[in-house]
Short mmCIF file of C-alpha atoms and ligand atoms in Angstrom, two decimals:
data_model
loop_
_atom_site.label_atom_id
_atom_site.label_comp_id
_atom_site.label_asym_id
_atom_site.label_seq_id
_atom_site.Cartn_x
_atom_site.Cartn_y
_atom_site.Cartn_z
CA UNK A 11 -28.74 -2.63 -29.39
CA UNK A 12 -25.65 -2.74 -27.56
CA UNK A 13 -25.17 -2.44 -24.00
CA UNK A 14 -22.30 -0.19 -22.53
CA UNK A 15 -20.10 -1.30 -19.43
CA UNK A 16 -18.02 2.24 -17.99
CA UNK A 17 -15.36 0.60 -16.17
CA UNK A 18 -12.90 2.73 -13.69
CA UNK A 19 -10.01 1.11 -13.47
CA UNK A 20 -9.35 0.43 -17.18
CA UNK A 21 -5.91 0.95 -17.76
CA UNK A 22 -5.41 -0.69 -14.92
CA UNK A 23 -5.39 -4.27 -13.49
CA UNK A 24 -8.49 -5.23 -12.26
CA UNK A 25 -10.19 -2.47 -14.50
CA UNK A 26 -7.80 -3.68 -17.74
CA UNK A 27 -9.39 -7.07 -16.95
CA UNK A 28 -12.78 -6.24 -16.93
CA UNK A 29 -12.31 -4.19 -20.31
CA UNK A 30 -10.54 -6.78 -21.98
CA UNK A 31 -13.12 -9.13 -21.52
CA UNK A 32 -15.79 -7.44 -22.10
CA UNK A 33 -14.27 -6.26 -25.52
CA UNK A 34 -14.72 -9.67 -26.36
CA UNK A 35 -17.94 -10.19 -25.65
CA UNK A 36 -21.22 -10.27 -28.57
CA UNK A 37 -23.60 -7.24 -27.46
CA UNK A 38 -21.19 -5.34 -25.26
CA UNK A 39 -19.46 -1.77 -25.57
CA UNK A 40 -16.52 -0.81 -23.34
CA UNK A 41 -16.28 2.43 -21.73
CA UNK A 42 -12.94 3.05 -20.42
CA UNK A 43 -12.41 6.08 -18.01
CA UNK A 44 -9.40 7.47 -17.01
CA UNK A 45 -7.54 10.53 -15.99
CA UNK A 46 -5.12 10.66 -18.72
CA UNK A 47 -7.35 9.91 -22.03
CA UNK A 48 -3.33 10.09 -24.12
CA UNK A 49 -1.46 7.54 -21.85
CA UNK A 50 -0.05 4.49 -23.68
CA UNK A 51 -2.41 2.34 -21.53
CA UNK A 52 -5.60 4.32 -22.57
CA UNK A 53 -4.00 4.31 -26.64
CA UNK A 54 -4.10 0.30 -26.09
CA UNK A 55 -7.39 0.18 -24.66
CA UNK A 56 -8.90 2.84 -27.88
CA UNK A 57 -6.92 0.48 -30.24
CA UNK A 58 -8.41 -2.61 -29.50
CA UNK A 59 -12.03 -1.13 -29.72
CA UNK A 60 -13.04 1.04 -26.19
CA UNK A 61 -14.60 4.72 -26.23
CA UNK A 62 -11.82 6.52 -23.69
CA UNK A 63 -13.54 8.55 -21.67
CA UNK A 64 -12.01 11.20 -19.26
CA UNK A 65 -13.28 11.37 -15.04
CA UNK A 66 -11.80 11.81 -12.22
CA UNK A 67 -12.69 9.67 -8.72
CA UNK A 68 -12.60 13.05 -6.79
CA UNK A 69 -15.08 14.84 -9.28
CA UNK A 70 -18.40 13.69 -9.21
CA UNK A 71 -20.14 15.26 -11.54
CA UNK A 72 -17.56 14.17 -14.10
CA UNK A 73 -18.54 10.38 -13.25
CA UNK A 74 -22.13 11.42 -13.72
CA UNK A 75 -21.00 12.21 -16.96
CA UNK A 76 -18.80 9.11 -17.94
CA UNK A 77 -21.41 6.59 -16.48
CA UNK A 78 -24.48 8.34 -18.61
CA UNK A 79 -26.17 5.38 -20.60
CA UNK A 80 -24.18 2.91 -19.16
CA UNK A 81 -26.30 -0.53 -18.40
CA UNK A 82 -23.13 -1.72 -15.96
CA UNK A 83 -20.45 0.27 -13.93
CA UNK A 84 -17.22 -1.49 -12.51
CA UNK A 85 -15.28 0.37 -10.52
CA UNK A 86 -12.55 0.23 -8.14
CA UNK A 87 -10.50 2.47 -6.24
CA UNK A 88 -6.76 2.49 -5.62
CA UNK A 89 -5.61 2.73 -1.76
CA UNK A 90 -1.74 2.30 -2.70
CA UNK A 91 -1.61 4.90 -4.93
CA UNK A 92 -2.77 7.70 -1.65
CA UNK A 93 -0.50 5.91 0.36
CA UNK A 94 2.39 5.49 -1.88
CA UNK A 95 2.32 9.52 -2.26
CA UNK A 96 2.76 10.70 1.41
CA UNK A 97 -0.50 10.24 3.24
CA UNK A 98 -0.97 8.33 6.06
CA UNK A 99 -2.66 4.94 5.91
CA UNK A 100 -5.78 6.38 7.89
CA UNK A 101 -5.56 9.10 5.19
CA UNK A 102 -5.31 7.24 2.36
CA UNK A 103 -8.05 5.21 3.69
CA UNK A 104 -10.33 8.16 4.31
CA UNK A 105 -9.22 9.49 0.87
CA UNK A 106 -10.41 6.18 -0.69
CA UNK A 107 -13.79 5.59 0.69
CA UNK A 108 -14.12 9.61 -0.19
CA UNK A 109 -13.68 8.32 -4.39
CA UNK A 110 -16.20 4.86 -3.78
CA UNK A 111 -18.83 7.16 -2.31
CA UNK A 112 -18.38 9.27 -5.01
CA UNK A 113 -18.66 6.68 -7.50
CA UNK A 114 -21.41 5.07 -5.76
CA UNK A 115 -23.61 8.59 -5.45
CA UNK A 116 -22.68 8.78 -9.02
CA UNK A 117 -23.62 5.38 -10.03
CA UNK A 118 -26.91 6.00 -8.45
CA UNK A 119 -27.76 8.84 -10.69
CA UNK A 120 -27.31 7.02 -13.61
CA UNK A 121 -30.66 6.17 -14.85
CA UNK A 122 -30.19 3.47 -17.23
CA UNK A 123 -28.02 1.27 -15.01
CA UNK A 124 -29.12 -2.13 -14.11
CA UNK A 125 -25.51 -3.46 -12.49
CA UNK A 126 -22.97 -1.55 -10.00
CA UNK A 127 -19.73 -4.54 -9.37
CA UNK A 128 -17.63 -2.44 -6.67
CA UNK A 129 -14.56 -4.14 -5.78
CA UNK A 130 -13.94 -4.32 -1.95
CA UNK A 131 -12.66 -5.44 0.62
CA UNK A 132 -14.29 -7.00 3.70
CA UNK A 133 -13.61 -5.68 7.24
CA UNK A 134 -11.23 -6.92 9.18
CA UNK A 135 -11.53 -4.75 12.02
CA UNK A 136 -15.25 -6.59 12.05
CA UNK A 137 -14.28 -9.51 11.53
CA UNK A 138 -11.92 -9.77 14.80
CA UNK A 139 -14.25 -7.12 16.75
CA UNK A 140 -11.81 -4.35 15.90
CA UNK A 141 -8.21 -6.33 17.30
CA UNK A 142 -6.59 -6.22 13.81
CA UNK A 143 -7.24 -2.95 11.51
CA UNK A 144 -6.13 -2.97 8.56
CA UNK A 145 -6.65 -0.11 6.86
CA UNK A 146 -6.81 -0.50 3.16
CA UNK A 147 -10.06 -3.32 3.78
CA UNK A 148 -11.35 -1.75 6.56
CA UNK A 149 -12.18 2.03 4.77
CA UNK A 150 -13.55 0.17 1.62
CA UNK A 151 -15.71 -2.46 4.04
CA UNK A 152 -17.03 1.17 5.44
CA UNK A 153 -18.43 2.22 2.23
CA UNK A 154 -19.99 -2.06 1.42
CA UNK A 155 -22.32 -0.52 4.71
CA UNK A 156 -22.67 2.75 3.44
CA UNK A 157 -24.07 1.67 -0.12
CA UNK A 158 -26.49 -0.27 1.82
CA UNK A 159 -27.54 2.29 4.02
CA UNK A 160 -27.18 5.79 2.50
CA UNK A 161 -28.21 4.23 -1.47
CA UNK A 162 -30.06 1.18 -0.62
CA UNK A 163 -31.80 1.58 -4.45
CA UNK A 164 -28.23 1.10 -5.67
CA UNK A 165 -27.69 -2.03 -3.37
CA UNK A 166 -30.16 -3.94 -4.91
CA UNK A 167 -28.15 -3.35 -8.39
CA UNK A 168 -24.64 -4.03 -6.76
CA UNK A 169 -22.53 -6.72 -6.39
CA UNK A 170 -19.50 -6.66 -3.57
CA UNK A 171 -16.45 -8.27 -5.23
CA UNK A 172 -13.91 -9.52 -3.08
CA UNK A 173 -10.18 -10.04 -4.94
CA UNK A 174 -8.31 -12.29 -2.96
CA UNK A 175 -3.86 -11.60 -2.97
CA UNK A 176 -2.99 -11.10 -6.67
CA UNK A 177 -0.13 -13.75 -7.74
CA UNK A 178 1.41 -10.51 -9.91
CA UNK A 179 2.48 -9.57 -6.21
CA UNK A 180 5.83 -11.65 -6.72
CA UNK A 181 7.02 -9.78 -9.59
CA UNK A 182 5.79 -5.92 -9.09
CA UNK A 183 4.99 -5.24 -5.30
CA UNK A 184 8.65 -4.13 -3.73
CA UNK A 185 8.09 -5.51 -0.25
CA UNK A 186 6.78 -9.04 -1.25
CA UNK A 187 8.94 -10.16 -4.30
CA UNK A 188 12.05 -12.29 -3.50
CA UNK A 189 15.53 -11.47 -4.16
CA UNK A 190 18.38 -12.93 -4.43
CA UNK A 191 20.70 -12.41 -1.37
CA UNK A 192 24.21 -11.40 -1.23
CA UNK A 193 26.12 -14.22 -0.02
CA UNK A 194 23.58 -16.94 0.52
CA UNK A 195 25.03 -19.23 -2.30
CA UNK A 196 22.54 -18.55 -4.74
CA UNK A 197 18.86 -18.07 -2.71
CA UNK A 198 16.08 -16.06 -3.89
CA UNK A 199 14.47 -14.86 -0.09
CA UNK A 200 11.26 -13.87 0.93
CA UNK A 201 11.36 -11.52 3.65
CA UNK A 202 7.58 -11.72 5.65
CA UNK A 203 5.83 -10.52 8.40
CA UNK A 204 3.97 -13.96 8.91
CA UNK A 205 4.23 -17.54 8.89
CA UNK A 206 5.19 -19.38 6.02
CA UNK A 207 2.18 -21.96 7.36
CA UNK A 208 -0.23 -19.15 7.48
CA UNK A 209 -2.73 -19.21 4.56
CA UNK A 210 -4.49 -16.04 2.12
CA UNK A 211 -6.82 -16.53 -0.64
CA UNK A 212 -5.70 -16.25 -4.03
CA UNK A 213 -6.95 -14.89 -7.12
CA UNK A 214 -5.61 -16.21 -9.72
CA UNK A 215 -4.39 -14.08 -12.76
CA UNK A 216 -5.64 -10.30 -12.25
CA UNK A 217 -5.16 -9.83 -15.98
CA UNK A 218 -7.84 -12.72 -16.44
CA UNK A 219 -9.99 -13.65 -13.19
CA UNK A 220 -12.18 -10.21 -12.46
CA UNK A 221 -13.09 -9.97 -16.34
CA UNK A 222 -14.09 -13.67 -16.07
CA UNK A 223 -16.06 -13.56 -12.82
CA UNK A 224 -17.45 -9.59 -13.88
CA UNK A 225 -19.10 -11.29 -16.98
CA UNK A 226 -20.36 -14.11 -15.16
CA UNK A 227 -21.71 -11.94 -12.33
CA UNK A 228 -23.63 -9.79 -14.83
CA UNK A 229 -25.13 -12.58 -16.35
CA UNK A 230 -26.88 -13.79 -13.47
CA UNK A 231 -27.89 -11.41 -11.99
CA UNK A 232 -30.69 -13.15 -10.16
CA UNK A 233 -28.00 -14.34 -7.80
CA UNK A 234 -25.40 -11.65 -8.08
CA UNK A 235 -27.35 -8.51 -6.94
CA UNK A 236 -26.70 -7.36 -3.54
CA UNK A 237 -24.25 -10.12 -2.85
CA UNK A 238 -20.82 -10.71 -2.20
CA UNK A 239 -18.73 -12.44 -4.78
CA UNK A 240 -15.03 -13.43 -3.91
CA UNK A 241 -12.40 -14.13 -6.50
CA UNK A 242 -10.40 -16.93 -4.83
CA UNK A 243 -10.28 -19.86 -6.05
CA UNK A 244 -6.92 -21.32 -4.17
CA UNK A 245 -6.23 -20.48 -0.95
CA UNK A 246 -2.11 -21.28 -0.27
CA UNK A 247 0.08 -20.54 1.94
CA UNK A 248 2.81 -18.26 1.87
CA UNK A 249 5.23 -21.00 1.73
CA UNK A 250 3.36 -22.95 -0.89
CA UNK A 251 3.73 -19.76 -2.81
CA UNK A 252 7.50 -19.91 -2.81
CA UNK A 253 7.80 -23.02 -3.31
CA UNK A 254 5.81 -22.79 -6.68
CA UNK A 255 7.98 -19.77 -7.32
CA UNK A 256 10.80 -22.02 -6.89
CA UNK A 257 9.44 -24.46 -9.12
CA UNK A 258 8.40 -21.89 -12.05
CA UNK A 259 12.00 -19.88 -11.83
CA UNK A 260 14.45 -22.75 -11.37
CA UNK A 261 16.00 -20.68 -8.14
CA UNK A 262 16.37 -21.85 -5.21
CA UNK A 263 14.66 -19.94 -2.23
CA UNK A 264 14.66 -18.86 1.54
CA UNK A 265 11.61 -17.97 3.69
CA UNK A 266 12.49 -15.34 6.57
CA UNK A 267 10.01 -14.69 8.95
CA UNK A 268 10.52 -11.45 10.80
CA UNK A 269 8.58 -9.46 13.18
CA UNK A 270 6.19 -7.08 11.99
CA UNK A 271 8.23 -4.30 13.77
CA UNK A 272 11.29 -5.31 11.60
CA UNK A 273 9.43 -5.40 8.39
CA UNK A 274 8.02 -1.91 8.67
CA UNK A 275 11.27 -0.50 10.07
CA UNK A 276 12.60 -1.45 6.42
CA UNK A 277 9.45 -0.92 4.48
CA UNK A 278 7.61 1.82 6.22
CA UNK A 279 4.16 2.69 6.01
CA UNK A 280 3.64 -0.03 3.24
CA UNK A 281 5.63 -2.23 4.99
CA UNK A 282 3.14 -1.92 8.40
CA UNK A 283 0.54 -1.70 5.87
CA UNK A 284 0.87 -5.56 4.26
CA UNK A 285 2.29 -6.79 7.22
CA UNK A 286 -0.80 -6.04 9.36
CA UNK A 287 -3.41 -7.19 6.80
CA UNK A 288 -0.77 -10.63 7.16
CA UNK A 289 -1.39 -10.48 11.26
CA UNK A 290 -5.35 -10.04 10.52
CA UNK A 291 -5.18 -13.14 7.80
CA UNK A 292 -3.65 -15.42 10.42
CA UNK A 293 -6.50 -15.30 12.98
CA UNK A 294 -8.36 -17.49 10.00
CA UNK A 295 -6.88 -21.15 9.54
CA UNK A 296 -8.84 -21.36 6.03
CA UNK A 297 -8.32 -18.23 4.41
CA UNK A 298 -10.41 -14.90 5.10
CA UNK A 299 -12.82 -13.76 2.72
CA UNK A 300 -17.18 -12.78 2.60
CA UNK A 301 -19.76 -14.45 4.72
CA UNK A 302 -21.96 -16.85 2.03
CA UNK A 303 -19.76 -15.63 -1.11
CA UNK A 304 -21.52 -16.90 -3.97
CA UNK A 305 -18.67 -20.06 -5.44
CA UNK A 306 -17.68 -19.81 -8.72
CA UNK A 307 -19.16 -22.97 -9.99
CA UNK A 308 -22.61 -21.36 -9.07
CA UNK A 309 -21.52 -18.52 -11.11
CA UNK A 310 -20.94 -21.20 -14.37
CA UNK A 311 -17.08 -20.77 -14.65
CA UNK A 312 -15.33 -23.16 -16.36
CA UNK A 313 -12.00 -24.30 -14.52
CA UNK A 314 -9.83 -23.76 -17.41
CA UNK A 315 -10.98 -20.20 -17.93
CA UNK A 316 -9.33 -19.04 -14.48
CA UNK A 317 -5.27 -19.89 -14.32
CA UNK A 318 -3.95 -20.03 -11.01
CA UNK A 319 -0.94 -18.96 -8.62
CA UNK A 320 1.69 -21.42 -10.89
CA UNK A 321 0.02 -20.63 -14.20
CA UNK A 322 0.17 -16.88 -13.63
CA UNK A 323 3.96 -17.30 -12.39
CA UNK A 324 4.90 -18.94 -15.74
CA UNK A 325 3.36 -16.00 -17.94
CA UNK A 326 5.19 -13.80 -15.83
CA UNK A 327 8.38 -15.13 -15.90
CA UNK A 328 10.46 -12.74 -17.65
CA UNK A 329 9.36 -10.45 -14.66
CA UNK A 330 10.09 -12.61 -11.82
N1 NAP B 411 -2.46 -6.38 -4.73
C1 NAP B 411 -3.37 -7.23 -4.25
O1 NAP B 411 -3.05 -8.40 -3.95
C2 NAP B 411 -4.81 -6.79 -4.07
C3 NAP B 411 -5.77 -7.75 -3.70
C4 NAP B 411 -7.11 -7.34 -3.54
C5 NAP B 411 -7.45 -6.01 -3.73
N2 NAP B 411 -6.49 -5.09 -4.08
C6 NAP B 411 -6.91 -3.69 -4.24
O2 NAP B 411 -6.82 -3.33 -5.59
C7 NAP B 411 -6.88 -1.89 -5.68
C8 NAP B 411 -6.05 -1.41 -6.86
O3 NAP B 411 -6.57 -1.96 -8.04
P1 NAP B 411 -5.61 -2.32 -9.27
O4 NAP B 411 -4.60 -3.32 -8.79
O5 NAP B 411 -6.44 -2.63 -10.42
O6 NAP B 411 -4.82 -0.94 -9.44
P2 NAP B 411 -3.82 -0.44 -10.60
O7 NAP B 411 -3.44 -1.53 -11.53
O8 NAP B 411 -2.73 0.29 -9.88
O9 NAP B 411 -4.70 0.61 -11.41
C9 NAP B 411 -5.32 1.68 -10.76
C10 NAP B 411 -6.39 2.19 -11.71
O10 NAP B 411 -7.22 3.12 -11.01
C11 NAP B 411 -7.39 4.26 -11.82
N3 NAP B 411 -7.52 5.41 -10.93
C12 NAP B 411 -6.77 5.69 -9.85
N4 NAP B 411 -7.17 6.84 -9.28
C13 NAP B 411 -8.20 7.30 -10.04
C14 NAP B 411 -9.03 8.44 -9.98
N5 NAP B 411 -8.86 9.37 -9.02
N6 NAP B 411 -9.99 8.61 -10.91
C15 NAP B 411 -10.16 7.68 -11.89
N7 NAP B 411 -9.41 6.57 -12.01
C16 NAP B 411 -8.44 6.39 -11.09
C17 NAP B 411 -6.15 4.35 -12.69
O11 NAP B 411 -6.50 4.99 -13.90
P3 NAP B 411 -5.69 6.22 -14.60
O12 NAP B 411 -4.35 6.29 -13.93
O13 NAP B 411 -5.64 5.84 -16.04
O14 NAP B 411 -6.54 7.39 -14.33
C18 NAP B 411 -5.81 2.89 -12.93
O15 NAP B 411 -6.49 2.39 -14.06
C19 NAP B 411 -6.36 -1.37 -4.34
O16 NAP B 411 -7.32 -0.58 -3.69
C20 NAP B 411 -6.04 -2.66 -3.54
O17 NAP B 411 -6.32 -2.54 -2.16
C21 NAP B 411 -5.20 -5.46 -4.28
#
């Protein structure tokens, strides 16, 4: 018989990834929830074999519903999209870790499952004994604690996955894709709030990488449960980065650091936002990510099944 993974998130990235491979997959139904069962992303996701399923993060008892039967839950919850509609990043942040304990509770209740994967974050107000917050890790870190203490039964079934900076980032998030500047003779310019030394894990292609590692981390579950798994499999800095992007687009580029004041005079909230999670990232000289992560080659994937920051650029190129 069939086993069914409900995964929150679908028509998204992370989610989209998870869905797509597990469509793929001998002995595996996909359960994709969403809060608009008619949008063209949901359509996709019905065409190419998922149930769509209707839930809402903020309504419990409508997860309960979408997760019945389920063997595995993935689910992740989407900071940007509180903050990128008026609240605050404290709010957004409190309005987050509101959803993942609402997904967990509901997770918890579900009596056949045997996996929970909840993508996080780790803390980086812990990790620097609360110098650098940074709000959209530090609320989901809060709720990695709370699983284990409030739903410790649902601990032993869950695994804390850790997505490193999504390459996608150059080509869809505003305040991090370059642009070509008036007057500079031609440049395409990164404008950052760090270093162009200073170094961030990577994680390779979203649309690929959490479906990959998700499949993997349900199949060994011996290992997996109640441990941290990061997807990062580079760790480059920014100014590798746009040098590959140089590379992959032909253009040539400009790096300019400013102050994280500056930044988030232009950019706002989202601006502050990215450039402090940049400010917590350079207190580590070899990336940040989870105490004793479990590597990927323990986890049995296959180099070639994860392409990385240059890769990802080149499939993306008509959006760079
Ligand atoms: N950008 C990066 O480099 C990076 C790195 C690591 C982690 N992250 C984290 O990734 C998270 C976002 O994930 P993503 O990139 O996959 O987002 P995404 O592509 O924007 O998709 C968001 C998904 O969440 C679903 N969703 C949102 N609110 C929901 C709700 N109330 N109930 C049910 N479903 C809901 C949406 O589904 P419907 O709209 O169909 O309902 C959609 O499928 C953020 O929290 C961010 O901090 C980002």
């Amino acid at each position: 018989m069939s086993k069914t993974i409900a995964v929150i998130g679908a028509t998204g990235a992370q989610g989209g990834s998870v869905a797509r491979a597990f469509l793929k997959l001998d002995g595996w139904k996909v359960r994709a929830i969403t809060r608009n069962i008619s949008s063209d992303s949901a359509q996709k996701l019905a065409s190419e074999g998922a149930e769509i399923v209707s839930a809402n993060a903020d309504d419990e008892a409508s997860l309960v519903k979408a997760f019945q039967d389920a063997t595995a839950v993935f689910a992740v919850t989407n900071f940007w999209e509180h903050l990128f509609t008026g609240s605050s990043p404290n709010e957004s942040g409190e309005k987050e870790a509101e959803q993942a304990k609402k997904l967990a509770r509901a997770a918890s209740q579900t009596a056949s499952l045997d996996h929970y994967v909840w993508s996080t974050l780790p803390s980086a107000k812990g990790a620097t004994d609360g110098k650098f917050p940074v709000p959209h890790l530090d609320y989901k870190a809060e709720v990695n604690d709370w699983i284990q203490s409030h739903l410790p039964a649902l601990h032993t079934k869950t695994t804390y996955l850790v997505l490193g900076f999504y390459p996608s980032n150059f080509a869809n998030f505003p305040n991090l894709k370059p642009f070509e500047l008036p007057g500079s003779w031609g440049k395409w310019v990164q404008i950052m709030p760090t270093p162009s030394s200073a170094v961030i894990p990577v994680c390779g292609d979203i649309n690929i990488t959490p479906g990959v590692w998700t499949r993997q981390i349900i199949a060994k579950p011996e290992l997996t449960k109640g441990r941290f798994v990061d997807i990062a499999p580079e760790v480059l800095s920014f100014g590798e980065m746009l040098k590959i992007y140089g590379e992959v687009t032909g253009r040539q580029t400009g790096y300019l650091q400013v102050s994280v004041e500056d930044f988030a005079s232009v950019w706002g909230v989202a601006g502050k936002e990215i450039a402090d999670q940049f400010t917590f990232g350079e207190q580590f000289k070899e990336g940040w990510g989870s105490v004793n992560s479990i590597r990927k080659e323990d986890l049995g994937i296959k180099d070639d099944e994860w392409p990385g920051f240059k890769q990802t650029l080149e499939s993306l190129k008509d959006q760079l």
